[in-house]
């Protein structure tokens, strides 16, 4: 379809900026980390890009703009900015724009602070492009992008007595088309769909999505692995995808009692849950994403361990495991499919479960909104892959 | 103004995580109660660790607490099916299945339990020693521990005004002496606990104490040290009450059986400690 403007496949860093700084909350004697939990782009309205970034407590709206020319030839100012003595001006000229080296500027436009007691895990921009939500473990707040000094609490699941707490919010997202609808997922594997028109505080869900537990898979860790780490609507808004520890599920918004599709990301880990609990890997929060808005194709992608990531084609029901690693892939080469051997005889080129490196986890992946280009984040590196050009 | 961020890299770990080596996963022949115990111990250890943190992770704490409750419920149902009432006095240790004496299960008998019940427990323990020791955990201990952790997580809002630990006669908790000795090993934990209570209200964790029967808290005390050689008990460093009640959750040296009489000898000494505790906590 599109012309090969990306055919060269080389990327350079466009801009780097410090979004958040570490803070110290003196009242609670706590350090607030500067670590960014989520980033969301706003739809582009002009030449500048806008994004929301959040750490545990504070959300910031950043404007990223380019400058590749600057005006020269002012009458009243020297080139270095000093004002000229008006009496020395003898001629008039029109200032002109001259090209300069590209400069990318990031400036904070809004800071949305002091609205979250617990750690923010999600932000989601509404389809009205005016409001957005932020979710922490127990509450979800609604903001207006222009207004920083107040937000509306729309979900609150904190019990009166904290001892009764058994469930937390793990992710939340606005519906892509319906600006009064959003969903939030929980640590118990449920998703609630809420309508903001129903009441100011959306404590009662409109829909509750939950799959009954498979008794044959029951273990001590059933609840932990059912905790949903990410929820993403499809572009049409008809489906949503959830990621729990071992699988990706596709839900039809019209059917609450079970997902329409389930894809196993790394089922070979099911027999290793205790070890993964011991080393805390069982709490890793993997994200998931849909392919770009190509109407013919429906692929979902998510990360795994050992720098592997997985793609599932909903149409063909095929899946593939690929690896993001410099050692095994030279640039411009086609990625080789990988396979994990769960048990028994290991075939050539397969890797056994016990050899997997659980330090090398891919938690974040993203798909270009229009092209078949993906970004995959390993612990220290960002990989960008694109579709093989024929 | 162009902001410049500093790129920081996570240090690459040299070795693989040795994570897939849990006995639970590798051994297929582990009996179910043993597996359950392993998991329970891990859960409790984790909760204990999180309690030391200034800001525990709420998501993880809730998941682990639910797992503990689930196991607890399962154990309770199993024990309800038993014909004989089981002693609530046996606490798991992480060495539970390796550290047990072969002759039978050493039981810590709270003074409140009648001789009748203790006989029953002994009988049962002889029949299936390992299972018995592993199955029974004081429900109240675990519930209290979970409650206290979750309550402590409510660290910002609704902070109630600090209240002193007020003695109320018989309800006054008495602190086990052996913890003074155990603290030699747990100094670091203690330090962490004190830091925790620097930011949390002590009152948050004392609320459940009043609901517990005195003896439930200290059923698992190793009272072997309480013999007549001890005239003066060592002075305990100040300890917030909730930490003392979580003692049962930590690993224990192998429990030795002791007679109820030893406990009687030391009650007066313990009340002295109580008095000191009040003064320290009240200030």
XYZ file of C-alpha atoms in Angstrom:
673
model
C 0.000 0.000 0.000
C 2.088 2.918 1.184
C 5.251 3.859 -0.617
C 8.442 2.602 0.931
C 9.310 5.646 2.962
C 10.183 3.235 5.725
C 11.923 0.727 3.560
C 15.324 1.621 4.866
C 14.351 0.748 8.378
C 16.879 2.838 10.215
C 15.812 4.814 13.166
C 17.488 7.444 15.246
C 16.522 8.962 18.503
C 14.250 11.908 17.830
C 14.174 13.476 21.230
C 14.992 12.651 24.816
C 13.601 14.474 27.775
C 13.106 13.937 31.458
C 9.417 13.720 32.123
C 9.335 13.231 35.868
C 11.782 13.731 38.671
C 11.917 11.768 41.885
C 9.959 13.467 44.617
C 9.769 13.049 48.318
C 6.450 13.122 50.055
C 7.293 14.509 53.446
C 3.902 13.882 54.897
C 4.053 10.158 54.328
C 7.820 9.885 54.386
C 7.809 8.227 51.004
C 9.890 8.566 47.924
C 7.864 8.907 44.735
C 9.792 7.320 41.912
C 10.272 9.106 38.646
C 9.701 5.863 36.806
C 7.127 6.267 34.038
C 4.316 3.779 34.151
C 2.373 4.731 31.038
C 2.594 7.009 28.018
C -0.315 7.851 25.749
C -0.248 9.955 22.632
C -2.977 12.450 21.956
C -4.425 12.631 18.465
C -2.469 15.128 16.450
C -4.241 18.420 15.835
C -1.420 20.604 14.578
C 2.253 20.447 13.894
C 3.121 19.614 17.470
C 2.723 16.239 19.149
C 1.169 15.904 22.553
C 1.497 13.045 24.971
C 0.481 12.189 28.489
C 3.019 10.497 30.693
C 2.526 9.327 34.237
C 4.516 8.006 37.145
C 2.915 6.588 40.279
C 1.275 9.830 41.305
C 1.447 12.615 38.729
C 0.364 12.884 35.114
C 1.958 15.381 32.781
C 0.945 16.667 29.387
C 3.952 17.258 27.173
C 4.131 19.179 23.952
C 6.776 18.070 21.540
C 7.442 20.456 18.708
C 9.995 20.759 15.996
C 11.881 23.759 14.981
C 13.819 23.619 11.783
C 13.904 27.267 10.802
C 14.362 30.507 12.555
C 13.668 34.097 11.672
C 16.594 36.243 10.720
C 16.920 39.897 9.839
C 15.020 41.720 12.526
C 15.172 45.464 12.349
C 15.283 46.204 16.035
C 17.272 43.238 17.273
C 20.712 41.934 16.546
C 21.106 38.322 15.621
C 22.143 37.485 19.159
C 19.019 39.067 20.576
C 20.363 42.334 21.842
C 18.252 45.329 21.022
C 19.672 47.826 18.616
C 19.727 51.461 19.278
C 16.835 52.761 17.153
C 18.831 55.737 16.048
C 21.296 53.443 14.262
C 18.592 51.888 12.099
C 18.852 53.362 8.652
C 17.121 50.800 6.471
C 14.164 48.514 6.830
C 14.083 44.920 5.877
C 11.625 42.063 6.166
C 12.759 39.248 8.445
C 12.877 35.898 6.722
C 12.885 32.305 7.903
C 16.090 30.522 7.301
C 16.639 26.801 7.837
C 18.445 25.628 10.902
C 19.387 22.267 12.380
C 16.341 20.447 13.552
C 15.630 21.134 17.161
C 13.017 19.111 19.023
C 11.588 20.764 22.042
C 9.578 19.133 24.762
C 7.751 21.389 27.118
C 5.370 20.462 29.913
C 1.981 22.003 29.318
C -0.064 20.649 32.174
C 0.672 18.887 35.389
C -2.118 16.852 36.938
C -1.111 16.094 40.477
C -2.415 15.151 43.886
C -5.374 13.132 42.774
C -4.147 9.620 43.465
C -3.448 7.988 46.767
C -2.392 4.706 45.238
C -0.140 3.952 42.305
C -1.373 5.001 38.884
C -1.424 2.058 36.509
C -3.334 3.417 33.503
C -4.195 6.532 31.591
C -6.582 6.623 28.673
C -7.653 9.462 26.433
C -11.309 9.771 25.622
C -12.652 9.842 22.104
C -13.874 13.370 22.742
C -10.206 14.361 22.865
C -11.006 16.643 25.761
C -11.029 14.334 28.730
C -9.001 11.427 29.928
C -9.032 8.967 32.796
C -6.326 7.893 35.191
C -6.592 4.748 37.266
C -4.790 3.602 40.392
C -5.236 0.433 42.424
C -8.523 1.505 43.910
C -9.839 4.557 42.083
C -10.377 6.001 38.655
C -10.444 9.743 38.048
C -11.715 11.717 35.099
C -9.818 14.808 34.005
C -10.266 17.569 31.523
C -7.076 18.163 29.598
C -7.297 21.887 30.205
C -7.993 21.729 33.920
C -5.355 20.602 36.333
C -6.682 21.589 39.704
C -9.544 19.188 39.878
C -10.637 15.800 38.701
C -13.766 13.747 39.143
C -13.692 10.414 40.829
C -15.704 7.995 38.731
C -14.791 4.645 40.239
C -13.925 3.882 43.833
C -13.556 0.306 44.980
C -11.889 1.014 48.255
C -13.773 -0.783 51.014
C -14.641 1.057 54.190
C -12.440 -1.368 56.003
C -9.183 -2.080 54.226
C -9.076 -5.485 55.788
C -11.883 -6.447 53.470
C -9.924 -5.583 50.369
C -9.655 -8.525 48.021
C -9.531 -6.967 44.576
C -7.688 -4.063 42.947
C -7.956 -2.242 39.637
C -5.219 -3.248 37.252
C -5.988 -1.386 34.007
C -8.576 0.929 32.487
C -9.388 2.222 29.023
C -11.937 4.405 27.302
C -13.990 2.994 24.472
C -12.570 4.219 21.134
C -15.878 5.546 19.854
C -18.279 5.888 22.714
C -17.090 8.717 24.922
C -19.200 7.780 27.903
C -18.008 4.191 28.065
C -14.898 2.774 29.640
C -13.712 -0.538 31.029
C -11.497 -1.470 33.919
C -9.907 -4.792 34.738
C -9.185 -6.310 38.108
C -6.746 -8.551 39.896
C -9.397 -11.261 39.929
C -9.594 -11.492 36.156
C -12.808 -9.566 35.691
C -13.520 -6.658 33.392
C -16.229 -4.146 34.136
C -17.731 -1.919 31.537
C -19.157 1.322 32.876
C -21.310 4.048 31.446
C -20.655 7.500 32.832
C -24.155 8.619 31.996
C -25.606 6.163 34.478
C -24.330 7.971 37.540
C -21.585 10.261 38.711
C -19.829 7.478 40.548
C -19.679 4.421 38.367
C -19.731 1.895 41.145
C -22.242 -0.227 39.378
C -21.016 -1.699 36.182
C -23.121 -1.986 33.085
C -21.441 -5.222 32.132
C -19.209 -7.675 33.924
C -16.955 -9.878 31.846
C -15.669 -12.955 33.560
C -14.772 -16.409 32.423
C -15.597 -19.239 34.789
C -12.528 -20.990 36.037
C -11.465 -24.209 34.407
C -11.454 -26.674 37.289
C -8.858 -28.866 35.643
C -6.388 -25.992 35.720
C -6.976 -25.080 39.315
C -3.886 -24.460 41.409
C -2.784 -22.353 44.353
C -1.839 -19.697 41.861
C -5.050 -19.616 39.885
C -6.065 -16.239 41.183
C -2.662 -14.683 40.762
C -2.369 -15.752 37.144
C -5.890 -14.600 36.408
C -4.994 -11.038 37.315
C -5.340 -8.950 34.176
C -2.309 -6.858 33.351
C -3.606 -5.006 30.295
C -6.866 -4.292 28.492
C -7.135 -2.853 24.983
C -10.143 -2.158 22.809
C -10.042 -3.102 19.160
C -10.149 -0.221 16.688
C -13.791 -0.796 15.952
C -14.668 -0.961 19.592
C -16.567 -4.176 19.111
C -13.941 -6.294 20.859
C -11.512 -5.909 23.678
C -8.394 -7.851 24.472
C -7.089 -8.717 27.922
C -3.744 -10.104 28.995
C -3.322 -12.255 32.036
C -0.194 -14.101 33.024
C -0.445 -17.012 30.636
C -2.885 -15.960 27.957
C -4.452 -13.315 25.759
C -8.239 -13.268 25.542
C -10.474 -11.561 23.046
C -13.881 -10.563 24.310
C -16.936 -9.591 22.340
C -18.559 -6.701 24.157
C -21.888 -8.369 23.622
C -20.919 -11.508 25.469
C -20.026 -11.325 29.101
C -19.736 -14.902 30.192
C -16.632 -15.928 28.285
C -14.113 -14.648 25.777
C -14.601 -15.453 22.117
C -10.961 -16.393 21.662
C -8.135 -17.379 23.959
C -4.505 -17.565 22.923
C -1.887 -19.238 25.075
C 1.214 -17.141 25.258
C 3.491 -19.504 27.156
C 1.467 -22.422 28.417
C 4.704 -24.281 29.182
C 5.017 -22.068 32.231
C 1.902 -23.495 33.835
C 3.858 -26.314 35.441
C 6.439 -23.847 36.735
C 4.159 -21.469 38.519
C 5.573 -22.109 41.943
C 9.075 -21.240 40.851
C 7.788 -18.174 39.089
C 5.975 -17.221 42.237
C 9.119 -17.686 44.243
C 11.138 -15.321 42.055
C 8.207 -12.895 41.691
C 8.037 -13.291 37.920
C 4.429 -14.317 38.312
C 3.662 -10.659 39.045
C 5.155 -9.396 35.787
C 2.702 -7.199 33.937
C 2.711 -7.871 30.244
C 0.961 -5.555 27.827
C -0.730 -6.512 24.621
C -1.629 -4.676 21.445
C -3.676 -4.934 18.283
C -2.192 -4.522 14.846
C -2.685 -1.247 13.036
C -5.984 -0.357 11.539
C -5.681 -2.548 8.486
C -9.168 -3.853 8.045
C -8.176 -7.133 6.466
C -5.891 -8.295 9.149
C -6.387 -8.979 12.808
C -3.242 -9.743 14.702
C -2.573 -9.401 18.382
C 0.864 -9.182 19.869
C 2.301 -9.589 23.341
C 5.621 -10.216 25.034
C 7.078 -13.139 26.948
C 10.393 -14.158 28.507
C 13.814 -14.732 27.012
C 13.217 -11.688 24.817
C 10.526 -13.580 22.976
C 7.360 -11.980 21.743
C 4.330 -13.604 20.234
C 1.846 -12.754 17.528
C -1.501 -14.401 16.983
C -3.389 -14.092 13.732
C -7.083 -14.164 14.514
C -8.080 -15.034 10.984
C -5.710 -17.870 10.222
C -5.339 -18.936 13.855
C -1.622 -19.148 13.309
C 0.849 -17.909 15.839
C 4.526 -17.153 15.828
C 7.235 -16.625 18.400
C 10.006 -14.194 17.575
C 13.034 -12.997 19.453
C 14.279 -9.456 19.965
C 17.951 -9.820 20.467
C 21.036 -8.469 18.846
C 23.041 -11.635 19.170
C 20.687 -13.684 17.155
C 19.513 -11.229 14.560
C 21.549 -8.997 12.353
C 19.796 -5.916 11.049
C 17.825 -6.405 7.860
C 17.632 -10.142 8.325
C 14.315 -11.844 8.565
C 13.466 -12.957 12.067
C 13.497 -16.657 12.526
C 10.563 -18.191 14.318
C 11.457 -19.618 17.703
C 10.037 -22.532 19.577
C 10.080 -23.500 23.206
C 10.173 -27.141 24.053
C 7.939 -27.779 27.009
C 9.079 -31.253 27.881
C 10.499 -34.343 26.367
C 13.036 -34.455 23.621
C 14.219 -31.106 22.517
C 14.411 -30.701 18.784
C 17.184 -28.803 17.104
C 16.715 -25.029 17.370
C 14.232 -25.419 20.147
C 14.945 -24.010 23.534
C 13.903 -25.795 26.674
C 11.824 -24.136 29.342
C 14.559 -24.428 31.907
C 16.990 -22.535 29.708
C 14.752 -19.520 29.377
C 16.127 -16.354 30.813
C 13.448 -14.861 33.030
C 15.384 -11.670 33.430
C 14.854 -10.942 29.764
C 11.210 -10.043 29.643
C 9.323 -8.108 27.022
C 6.574 -6.248 28.820
C 5.885 -3.505 26.289
C 5.162 -3.862 22.591
C 3.448 -1.429 20.231
C 2.138 -1.538 16.687
C 2.264 1.401 14.334
C -1.276 2.723 13.886
C -1.150 2.379 10.105
C 1.934 0.523 8.959
C 3.207 -2.942 9.700
C 5.936 -1.655 11.916
C 6.288 -2.757 15.505
C 8.279 -1.544 18.456
C 9.418 -4.078 21.020
C 11.073 -3.104 24.288
C 13.511 -5.398 26.020
C 15.072 -4.493 29.321
C 17.626 -2.090 27.915
C 16.913 -1.778 24.239
C 14.172 -0.808 21.879
C 13.753 -2.841 18.720
C 11.813 -1.727 15.692
C 10.754 -4.353 13.228
C 8.883 -4.011 10.020
C 7.195 -6.154 7.504
C 9.472 -7.821 5.032
C 9.464 -5.909 1.782
C 8.819 -8.135 -1.172
C 14.190 24.896 26.328
C 15.224 21.435 25.350
C 15.057 19.026 28.205
C 17.694 16.393 28.373
C 16.997 13.077 29.987
C 19.688 10.845 31.233
C 19.444 7.359 29.832
C 19.916 4.752 32.486
C 20.274 1.079 31.890
C 19.243 -1.743 34.076
C 22.316 -3.714 34.894
C 22.420 -6.902 32.909
C 22.261 -9.897 35.118
C 24.987 -12.333 34.429
C 23.339 -15.461 35.546
C 19.988 -16.825 34.640
C 17.408 -16.678 37.282
C 17.554 -19.945 39.060
C 13.840 -19.567 39.472
C 12.630 -22.787 37.996
C 14.087 -24.889 40.716
C 11.321 -24.935 43.241
C 10.824 -28.319 44.763
C 7.141 -27.859 44.189
C 7.556 -27.759 40.441
C 10.287 -30.289 39.965
C 9.053 -33.006 42.234
C 5.917 -34.744 41.161
C 5.754 -36.928 44.201
C 5.321 -34.258 46.780
C 2.149 -34.918 48.705
C -0.485 -32.279 48.403
C -0.365 -31.057 52.008
C 3.346 -30.570 51.675
C 2.945 -28.571 48.497
C 0.311 -26.497 50.145
C 2.573 -25.858 53.077
C 5.404 -24.792 50.802
C 3.153 -22.318 49.096
C 1.781 -21.044 52.373
C 5.244 -20.496 53.753
C 6.290 -18.616 50.676
C 3.207 -16.438 50.906
C 3.778 -15.613 54.513
C 7.433 -14.869 53.925
C 6.533 -12.509 51.138
C 3.905 -10.747 53.194
C 6.419 -10.405 55.948
C 8.923 -8.881 53.571
C 6.370 -6.478 52.175
C 5.471 -5.366 55.645
C 9.037 -4.213 56.065
C 8.816 -1.974 53.048
C 7.889 1.622 53.505
C 5.377 1.360 50.686
C 4.256 -2.183 50.021
C 2.822 -3.001 46.638
C -0.925 -3.106 47.163
C -1.657 -5.287 44.130
C 0.789 -7.984 45.146
C -0.180 -7.863 48.788
C -3.805 -8.399 47.946
C -3.067 -11.300 45.628
C -0.864 -13.006 48.172
C -3.299 -12.375 50.995
C -6.062 -13.951 48.925
C -3.892 -16.976 48.276
C -3.242 -17.347 51.984
C -6.946 -17.041 52.730
C -7.733 -19.641 50.119
C -5.272 -22.096 51.607
C -6.483 -21.271 55.070
C -10.056 -21.947 54.041
C -9.086 -25.241 52.503
C -7.264 -26.295 55.638
C -10.161 -25.229 57.778
C -12.573 -27.285 55.747
C -10.329 -30.281 55.963
C -9.961 -29.926 59.666
C -13.707 -29.547 60.060
C -14.099 -32.903 58.478
C -11.922 -34.458 61.128
C -13.866 -36.141 63.960
C -11.582 -34.828 66.677
C -11.107 -31.155 67.414
C -7.684 -30.192 66.379
C -5.410 -28.087 68.518
C -5.054 -24.667 67.115
C -1.594 -24.569 68.496
C 0.655 -25.912 65.857
C 2.383 -23.441 63.666
C 4.147 -24.245 60.452
C 7.760 -23.552 60.049
C 9.575 -23.449 56.818
C 11.561 -26.427 57.930
C 8.409 -28.112 58.908
C 8.893 -31.308 57.108
C 12.587 -31.566 57.632
C 12.858 -30.334 61.170
C 10.338 -32.534 62.831
C 11.394 -35.038 65.368
C 10.692 -38.502 64.264
C 9.030 -39.517 67.466
C 6.018 -37.357 67.009
C 4.925 -33.826 66.772
C 6.048 -31.502 69.492
C 3.115 -29.441 70.513
C 2.993 -26.076 72.127
C 0.151 -26.182 74.544
C -1.353 -22.907 75.484
C -2.275 -22.990 79.084
C -5.887 -22.486 78.220
C -6.307 -25.781 76.485
C -7.570 -28.553 78.629
C -5.702 -31.703 79.209
C -8.448 -33.545 77.426
C -7.898 -31.753 74.180
C -4.202 -32.037 74.446
C -4.530 -35.749 74.757
C -6.555 -35.827 71.633
C -3.981 -33.825 69.814
C -1.260 -36.109 70.938
C -3.223 -39.058 69.765
C -3.768 -37.578 66.410
C -0.246 -36.528 66.038
C 0.998 -39.984 66.640
C -1.177 -41.342 63.930
C -0.072 -39.083 61.158
C 2.618 -36.836 62.437
C 3.643 -34.930 59.395
C 0.215 -34.180 58.074
C -0.981 -33.025 61.417
C 1.827 -30.623 61.957
C 1.481 -29.184 58.526
C -2.244 -28.849 58.379
C -2.981 -26.787 61.360
C -2.234 -23.136 61.517
C -3.924 -20.791 63.846
C -6.564 -19.145 61.722
C -6.537 -16.129 63.887
C -2.833 -15.647 63.439
C -3.060 -15.632 59.699
C -6.180 -13.554 59.524
C -4.632 -11.067 61.852
C -1.500 -10.923 59.833
C -3.385 -10.331 56.621
C -5.611 -7.795 58.268
C -2.727 -5.922 59.707
C -0.915 -5.766 56.414
C -3.958 -4.537 54.549
C -4.753 -2.042 57.227
C -1.258 -0.712 57.101
C -1.635 -0.220 53.393
C -4.343 2.282 54.169
C -1.589 4.620 55.065
C -2.823 7.911 53.846
C -6.462 8.475 54.356
C -8.493 8.063 57.424
C -5.512 7.987 59.686
C -7.001 7.570 63.124
C -5.479 9.500 65.973
C -2.754 7.558 67.712
C -3.874 5.595 70.732
C -1.731 4.097 73.387
C -1.702 0.446 74.052
C -3.921 0.519 77.097
C -3.760 -2.369 79.478
C -7.140 -3.879 80.116
C -6.526 -6.408 82.758
C -6.750 -9.920 81.482
C -6.794 -8.865 77.901
C -3.398 -7.413 78.255
C -1.137 -9.181 75.836
C 1.875 -10.789 77.343
C 4.943 -10.996 75.263
C 6.792 -14.207 74.878
C 10.195 -14.253 76.350
C 11.801 -16.312 73.732
C 11.325 -13.592 71.194
C 13.901 -11.642 73.105
C 16.352 -14.356 72.338
C 15.165 -14.809 68.806
C 15.718 -11.169 68.170
C 19.415 -11.735 68.143
C 18.884 -13.229 64.741
C 16.198 -10.888 63.602
C 17.783 -7.603 64.345
C 17.552 -6.533 60.798
C 13.910 -7.441 60.568
C 13.267 -5.573 63.741
C 14.953 -2.499 62.410
C 12.816 -2.676 59.326
C 9.740 -3.097 61.417
C 10.576 -0.075 63.449
C 11.027 1.960 60.309
C 7.647 0.754 59.154
C 6.069 1.889 62.322
C 7.774 5.170 62.020
C 5.356 6.033 59.275
C 2.357 3.958 60.177
C 0.113 4.471 63.093
C 0.648 1.846 65.691
C -3.036 1.930 66.378
C -3.690 0.443 62.981
C -2.250 -2.820 64.049
C -3.472 -3.114 67.556
C -7.132 -3.224 66.750
C -7.227 -6.905 66.082
C -5.252 -7.743 69.190
C -8.208 -7.027 71.371
C -10.260 -9.544 69.465
C -7.839 -12.365 70.003
C -7.754 -14.533 73.013
C -4.474 -14.030 74.775
C -3.374 -17.566 74.423
C -4.009 -17.745 70.723
C -1.257 -15.313 70.072
C 1.478 -17.187 71.801
C 0.585 -20.803 71.358
C 3.759 -21.530 69.538
C 6.135 -20.082 72.039
C 9.198 -22.068 72.545
C 9.095 -22.229 76.276
C 12.021 -24.563 76.619
C 14.077 -21.707 77.915
C 11.773 -21.253 80.829
C 13.474 -23.484 83.246
C 14.398 -22.627 86.775
C 17.838 -21.371 85.824
C 16.287 -18.216 84.505
C 15.847 -15.705 87.269
C 15.837 -12.498 85.333
C 14.400 -12.518 81.862
C 16.405 -10.518 79.379
C 14.952 -7.103 78.744
C 13.160 -7.023 75.430
C 13.849 -4.264 73.013
C 10.731 -2.245 72.339
C 8.487 -3.997 69.926
C 5.183 -2.888 68.525
C 2.596 -5.473 69.354
C 1.718 -6.450 65.833
C 5.221 -7.576 65.128
C 5.150 -9.801 68.123
C 1.999 -11.430 66.933
C 3.533 -12.096 63.578
C 6.224 -14.134 65.181
C 4.260 -17.259 64.484
C 4.573 -16.614 60.816
C 8.308 -16.568 60.760
C 10.510 -19.561 60.672
C 10.907 -21.263 63.946
C 13.700 -23.256 65.353
C 12.559 -26.766 65.915
C 9.915 -26.662 68.575
C 10.569 -28.471 71.746
C 7.821 -29.705 73.889
C 7.454 -28.057 77.225
C 5.165 -28.443 80.081
C 2.523 -25.974 81.045
C 4.150 -25.382 84.373
C 7.072 -23.576 82.817
C 4.696 -21.093 81.361
C 3.255 -20.398 84.779
C 6.652 -19.604 86.207
C 7.221 -16.863 83.724
C 3.898 -15.118 83.776
C 5.037 -12.661 86.413
C 8.126 -11.838 84.427
C 6.035 -11.272 81.369
C 3.781 -8.851 83.118
C 6.829 -6.803 83.963
C 7.692 -6.698 80.318
C 4.181 -5.638 79.552
C 4.539 -2.739 81.815
C 7.734 -1.668 80.143
C 6.076 -2.091 76.743
C 3.225 0.171 77.724
C 5.595 2.861 78.727
C 7.579 2.606 75.535
C 4.607 2.416 73.202
C 2.627 4.995 75.105
C 5.415 7.494 74.700
